[in-house]
Amino acid sequence: MSSGMKKVMLLQVLCIMLAYTAAGQECSGQCSCPSNPPQCSPGVSLVLDGCGCCRVCSKQMGELCTEKDICDPHKGLYCDFGAPNNRRIGVCTAQEGATCVFGGMVYKSGETFQSSCKYQCTCLDGAVGCVPLCSMDIRLPSPDCPMPRRVKVPGKCCEEWECDSPYTHSFMGSVLPAYREEETYGPDPSLMRENCLVQTTEWSACSKTCGLGISTRVTNDNRECRLEKQTRLCMVRPCESQLEQSIKKGKKCIRTPRLSKPMKFEISGCTTTKSYRPKFCGVCLDGRCCTPHRTTTLPMEFKCPDGQVMKKNMMFIKSCACHFNCPGENDIFESMYYKKMMGDMA
């Protein structure tokens, strides 16, 4: 058999396999979802499939897609089926948007890349967003490891935790230096329980300067005295809020404005069941940036289009501080520049 005939037969087999795959990806009208949603890779959105049934990991740039397996909508991707009569298998393509320049390289809108072994980034209409690939967990001191610290391991990209000898330093003197990015409120002798020294870090800065982001902290304030990472939603200010127009004549800043009308928060298509009139951090005309100073944490309910109700904790701002310690544009380490938030133990 000639090589040309072999290629034709191979193409025919591939077409048949794709057709069977596509048939399996069509909506059947009946939903059968796993009990637990899948764990998506860093930077990959967990979305409702095209049939409106199950939560799935969205397809990324250049991957095959179907009407059921949809492309990542948060990155401006859509499924390009090519010919109008072909509605079975397509390729995830980016919608038209501005390119990004990062590290001397030009990336298309919707394109994902690694800026280093520690970060995976995505270009979206001229803006670059990055997520860490290394674990960001924080280890608190404990009797068996009073001086935890991160160390560089030869041949590995991410640092790992190591316990120093407990006999070289006193326990109380080793607590605060153990933390790099988040400080602690303790240890407080009044919080000493049976075989447990309760410790809680401050909430980290919000992951976004505008729009909905995430703030985290670590605590062992539970029955098992077990370290756990807690998260809460946060919004320093709405995007495109044009707060500059609210600055009074003769003033340089508007520090903590409050919305004139109630609003509902939205995350991944789900909206809060109640309306709120929150305070936000304002802006300055002299180069200063305003960040949260005092906050509180309250529970909120979100209702999704499929009827599912989820509960999330949300940061509410009490007051903001304006200062010159501001990050640069497109700085993936911007949250490290912001002052830590005070007065929130909720």
C-alpha positions as semicolon CSV with decimal commas, in nm:
position;residue;x (nm);y (nm);z (nm)
1;M;0,000;0,000;0,000
2;S;0,138;0,338;-0,101
3;S;0,217;0,610;0,158
4;G;-0,052;0,832;0,001
5;M;-0,322;0,570;0,060
6;K;-0,203;0,526;0,420
7;K;-0,240;0,901;0,483
8;V;-0,594;0,904;0,339
9;M;-0,697;0,609;0,557
10;L;-0,544;0,772;0,864
11;L;-0,739;1,092;0,798
12;Q;-1,062;0,892;0,760
13;V;-1,003;0,715;1,093
14;L;-0,934;1,048;1,265
15;C;-1,254;1,199;1,123
16;I;-1,459;0,902;1,248
17;M;-1,302;0,932;1,595
18;L;-1,376;1,305;1,611
19;A;-1,734;1,246;1,502
20;Y;-1,789;0,990;1,781
21;T;-1,623;1,226;2,032
22;A;-1,846;1,515;1,925
23;A;-2,158;1,299;1,946
24;G;-2,069;1,221;2,307
25;Q;-2,038;1,593;2,381
26;E;-2,388;1,686;2,264
27;C;-2,658;1,777;2,517
28;S;-2,888;1,483;2,595
29;G;-3,152;1,675;2,789
30;Q;-3,075;1,485;3,111
31;C;-2,817;1,606;3,363
32;S;-2,580;1,361;3,529
33;C;-2,313;1,546;3,727
34;P;-2,044;1,420;3,968
35;S;-2,104;1,489;4,338
36;N;-1,797;1,714;4,359
37;P;-1,698;1,971;4,093
38;P;-1,359;1,916;3,923
39;Q;-1,041;2,084;4,046
40;C;-0,927;2,316;3,767
41;S;-0,567;2,411;3,698
42;P;-0,448;2,757;3,814
43;G;-0,604;3,028;3,598
44;V;-0,872;2,799;3,449
45;S;-1,232;2,905;3,521
46;L;-1,490;2,667;3,668
47;V;-1,807;2,733;3,465
48;L;-2,147;2,582;3,388
49;D;-2,128;2,365;3,076
50;G;-2,305;2,460;2,755
51;C;-2,599;2,234;2,840
52;G;-2,662;2,423;3,163
53;C;-2,610;2,104;3,366
54;C;-2,273;2,060;3,537
55;R;-1,983;2,273;3,646
56;V;-1,675;2,196;3,434
57;C;-1,327;2,332;3,373
58;S;-1,348;2,566;3,075
59;K;-1,146;2,501;2,759
60;Q;-0,847;2,725;2,694
61;M;-0,690;2,898;2,395
62;G;-0,626;2,652;2,109
63;E;-0,808;2,357;2,273
64;L;-1,094;2,167;2,108
65;C;-1,442;2,274;2,217
66;T;-1,805;2,175;2,160
67;E;-2,145;2,319;2,242
68;K;-2,117;2,136;2,576
69;D;-1,747;2,194;2,652
70;I;-1,735;2,573;2,634
71;C;-1,434;2,803;2,614
72;D;-1,328;3,024;2,904
73;P;-1,569;3,323;2,898
74;H;-1,366;3,518;3,155
75;K;-1,076;3,536;2,910
76;G;-1,288;3,649;2,616
77;L;-1,262;3,311;2,438
78;Y;-1,525;3,161;2,208
79;C;-1,563;2,833;2,017
80;D;-1,481;2,885;1,649
81;F;-1,661;2,608;1,454
82;G;-1,530;2,725;1,117
83;A;-1,790;2,635;0,851
84;P;-2,152;2,734;0,938
85;N;-2,275;2,374;0,892
86;N;-2,016;2,241;1,140
87;R;-2,154;2,277;1,495
88;R;-1,982;1,976;1,653
89;I;-1,615;2,047;1,714
90;G;-1,440;2,383;1,715
91;V;-1,127;2,548;1,848
92;C;-1,117;2,804;2,131
93;T;-1,024;3,139;1,982
94;A;-0,979;3,482;2,137
95;Q;-1,214;3,764;2,053
96;E;-1,056;4,074;1,907
97;G;-0,876;4,272;2,176
98;A;-0,563;4,471;2,248
99;T;-0,234;4,281;2,272
100;C;-0,011;4,281;2,582
101;V;0,360;4,357;2,610
102;F;0,523;4,165;2,896
103;G;0,893;4,100;2,946
104;G;0,973;4,221;2,594
105;M;0,725;3,977;2,436
106;V;0,391;4,051;2,266
107;Y;0,091;3,832;2,353
108;K;-0,253;3,815;2,193
109;S;-0,569;3,880;2,393
110;G;-0,676;3,550;2,553
111;E;-0,327;3,398;2,530
112;T;-0,187;3,226;2,842
113;F;0,185;3,215;2,917
114;Q;0,430;3,159;3,203
115;S;0,627;3,467;3,305
116;S;0,847;3,238;3,516
117;C;0,823;2,895;3,675
118;K;0,630;3,057;3,962
119;Y;0,358;3,245;3,772
120;Q;0,110;3,172;3,492
121;C;-0,028;3,483;3,323
122;T;-0,309;3,564;3,080
123;C;-0,341;3,859;2,841
124;L;-0,692;4,002;2,826
125;D;-0,756;4,306;2,607
126;G;-0,428;4,479;2,691
127;A;-0,415;4,382;3,062
128;V;-0,204;4,104;3,215
129;G;-0,325;3,899;3,512
130;C;-0,113;3,632;3,683
131;V;-0,179;3,349;3,929
132;P;0,089;3,176;4,139
133;L;0,189;2,820;4,052
134;C;0,368;2,768;4,384
135;S;0,183;2,708;4,709
136;M;0,111;3,032;4,897
137;D;0,032;2,862;5,229
138;I;0,170;3,001;5,554
139;R;0,293;2,778;5,834
140;L;0,244;2,903;6,188
141;P;0,485;2,808;6,469
142;S;0,396;2,492;6,661
143;P;0,561;2,292;6,939
144;D;0,715;2,047;6,690
145;C;0,819;2,327;6,451
146;P;0,872;2,655;6,641
147;M;1,078;2,823;6,365
148;P;0,934;2,741;6,021
149;R;1,094;2,910;5,721
150;R;1,089;2,875;5,344
151;V;1,409;2,755;5,180
152;K;1,520;2,718;4,819
153;V;1,555;2,353;4,717
154;P;1,817;2,278;4,449
155;G;1,655;2,168;4,125
156;K;1,307;2,290;4,227
157;C;1,135;2,616;4,140
158;C;0,913;2,657;4,447
159;E;1,045;2,707;4,798
160;E;0,957;2,451;5,065
161;W;0,905;2,474;5,440
162;E;1,187;2,376;5,674
163;C;1,192;2,359;6,054
164;D;1,494;2,504;6,235
165;S;1,620;2,350;6,555
166;P;1,390;2,439;6,846
167;Y;1,688;2,466;7,080
168;T;1,874;2,753;6,915
169;H;1,615;3,024;6,989
170;S;1,337;3,076;7,238
171;F;0,984;2,995;7,123
172;M;0,842;3,344;7,182
173;G;1,133;3,507;7,002
174;S;1,080;3,303;6,688
175;V;0,714;3,375;6,622
176;L;0,707;3,701;6,428
177;P;1,011;3,642;6,199
178;A;0,842;3,323;6,070
179;Y;0,609;3,523;5,846
180;R;0,703;3,685;5,519
181;E;0,388;3,841;5,376
182;E;0,138;3,838;5,663
183;E;0,192;3,944;6,022
184;T;0,016;3,786;6,320
185;Y;-0,190;3,924;6,604
186;G;-0,022;3,695;6,857
187;P;0,062;3,481;7,022
188;D;-0,166;3,616;7,295
189;P;-0,139;3,434;7,631
190;S;-0,511;3,495;7,687
191;L;-0,584;3,281;7,379
192;M;-0,396;2,979;7,518
193;R;-0,617;2,668;7,514
194;E;-0,545;2,312;7,613
195;N;-0,244;2,207;7,401
196;C;-0,314;2,492;7,156
197;L;-0,177;2,844;7,119
198;V;-0,436;3,025;6,904
199;Q;-0,285;3,243;6,631
200;T;-0,443;3,432;6,341
201;T;-0,273;3,631;6,067
202;E;-0,405;3,963;5,940
203;W;-0,613;3,961;5,625
204;S;-0,394;4,008;5,319
205;A;-0,446;4,298;5,081
206;C;-0,720;4,255;4,820
207;S;-0,596;4,076;4,508
208;K;-0,745;4,346;4,280
209;T;-0,728;4,726;4,293
210;C;-1,076;4,749;4,139
211;G;-1,360;4,504;4,094
212;L;-1,415;4,185;4,293
213;G;-1,101;4,020;4,434
214;I;-0,994;3,784;4,714
215;S;-0,831;3,842;5,054
216;T;-0,683;3,557;5,264
217;R;-0,557;3,480;5,613
218;V;-0,440;3,174;5,812
219;T;-0,566;3,068;6,155
220;N;-0,572;2,770;6,390
221;D;-0,875;2,904;6,582
222;N;-1,082;2,585;6,565
223;R;-1,154;2,278;6,778
224;E;-0,876;2,072;6,620
225;C;-0,620;2,358;6,652
226;R;-0,552;2,283;6,286
227;L;-0,409;2,540;6,046
228;E;-0,659;2,646;5,782
229;K;-0,660;2,911;5,511
230;Q;-0,966;3,138;5,511
231;T;-1,074;3,352;5,217
232;R;-1,316;3,640;5,175
233;L;-1,431;3,843;4,878
234;C;-1,324;4,207;4,861
235;M;-1,380;4,515;4,648
236;V;-1,157;4,817;4,705
237;R;-1,352;5,019;4,448
238;P;-1,565;4,954;4,138
239;C;-1,382;4,963;3,805
240;E;-1,448;5,268;3,585
241;S;-1,610;5,448;3,880
242;Q;-1,470;5,795;3,785
243;L;-1,425;5,893;4,149
244;E;-1,206;6,188;4,048
245;Q;-1,522;6,381;3,962
246;S;-1,635;6,357;4,326
247;I;-1,327;6,533;4,471
248;K;-1,433;6,866;4,622
249;K;-1,278;7,192;4,506
250;G;-0,954;7,265;4,690
251;K;-0,913;6,900;4,796
252;K;-0,662;6,651;4,655
253;C;-0,831;6,326;4,761
254;I;-1,163;6,160;4,822
255;R;-1,071;5,902;5,083
256;T;-1,371;5,679;5,170
257;P;-1,674;5,751;4,947
258;R;-2,004;5,564;4,987
259;L;-2,236;5,472;4,699
260;S;-2,542;5,692;4,667
261;K;-2,759;5,399;4,554
262;P;-2,772;5,037;4,677
263;M;-2,592;4,778;4,463
264;K;-2,568;4,400;4,432
265;F;-2,237;4,214;4,405
266;E;-2,184;3,961;4,127
267;I;-1,941;3,670;4,091
268;S;-1,937;3,423;3,798
269;G;-2,295;3,511;3,704
270;C;-2,427;3,476;4,062
271;T;-2,565;3,787;4,239
272;T;-2,624;3,869;4,606
273;T;-2,977;3,813;4,736
274;K;-2,965;4,152;4,914
275;S;-2,861;4,502;4,806
276;Y;-2,585;4,697;4,985
277;R;-2,452;5,053;5,011
278;P;-2,085;4,985;5,086
279;K;-1,797;5,226;5,135
280;F;-1,506;5,215;4,890
281;C;-1,155;5,356;4,881
282;G;-1,128;5,671;4,673
283;V;-0,856;5,833;4,463
284;C;-0,614;6,125;4,477
285;L;-0,496;6,383;4,225
286;D;-0,140;6,414;4,363
287;G;-0,017;6,058;4,289
288;R;-0,123;5,898;4,616
289;C;-0,328;5,577;4,620
290;C;-0,600;5,495;4,874
291;T;-0,621;5,146;5,030
292;P;-0,835;4,987;5,306
293;H;-0,727;5,068;5,662
294;R;-1,010;4,937;5,882
295;T;-1,242;4,662;5,763
296;T;-1,498;4,412;5,885
297;T;-1,613;4,075;5,747
298;L;-1,979;3,984;5,692
299;P;-2,149;3,675;5,540
300;M;-2,335;3,715;5,209
301;E;-2,562;3,491;5,000
302;F;-2,526;3,462;4,622
303;K;-2,796;3,315;4,398
304;C;-2,691;3,164;4,065
305;P;-2,894;3,135;3,741
306;D;-2,935;2,758;3,798
307;G;-3,098;2,825;4,136
308;Q;-2,794;2,726;4,342
309;V;-2,731;2,942;4,652
310;M;-2,379;2,983;4,787
311;K;-2,254;3,167;5,095
312;K;-1,936;3,376;5,090
313;N;-1,767;3,608;5,338
314;M;-1,717;3,965;5,215
315;M;-1,488;4,244;5,328
316;F;-1,665;4,571;5,406
317;I;-1,454;4,885;5,434
318;K;-1,482;5,110;5,739
319;S;-1,206;5,357;5,650
320;C;-0,922;5,400;5,397
321;A;-0,575;5,555;5,407
322;C;-0,414;5,747;5,119
323;H;-0,035;5,724;5,077
324;F;0,249;5,731;4,821
325;N;0,344;5,363;4,866
326;C;0,180;5,261;4,538
327;P;0,260;4,973;4,297
328;G;0,357;5,019;3,935
329;E;0,128;4,944;3,642
330;N;0,084;4,570;3,562
331;D;0,282;4,476;3,875
332;I;0,197;4,116;3,965
333;F;0,329;4,176;4,317
334;E;0,107;4,482;4,370
335;S;-0,065;4,344;4,684
336;M;0,271;4,343;4,867
337;Y;0,288;4,725;4,841
338;Y;-0,033;4,788;5,029
339;K;-0,052;4,849;5,399
340;K;-0,206;4,570;5,601
341;M;-0,566;4,614;5,713
342;M;-0,623;4,682;6,082
343;G;-0,902;4,621;6,331
344;D;-1,062;4,318;6,167
345;M;-1,063;3,995;6,364
346;A;-1,395;3,872;6,218
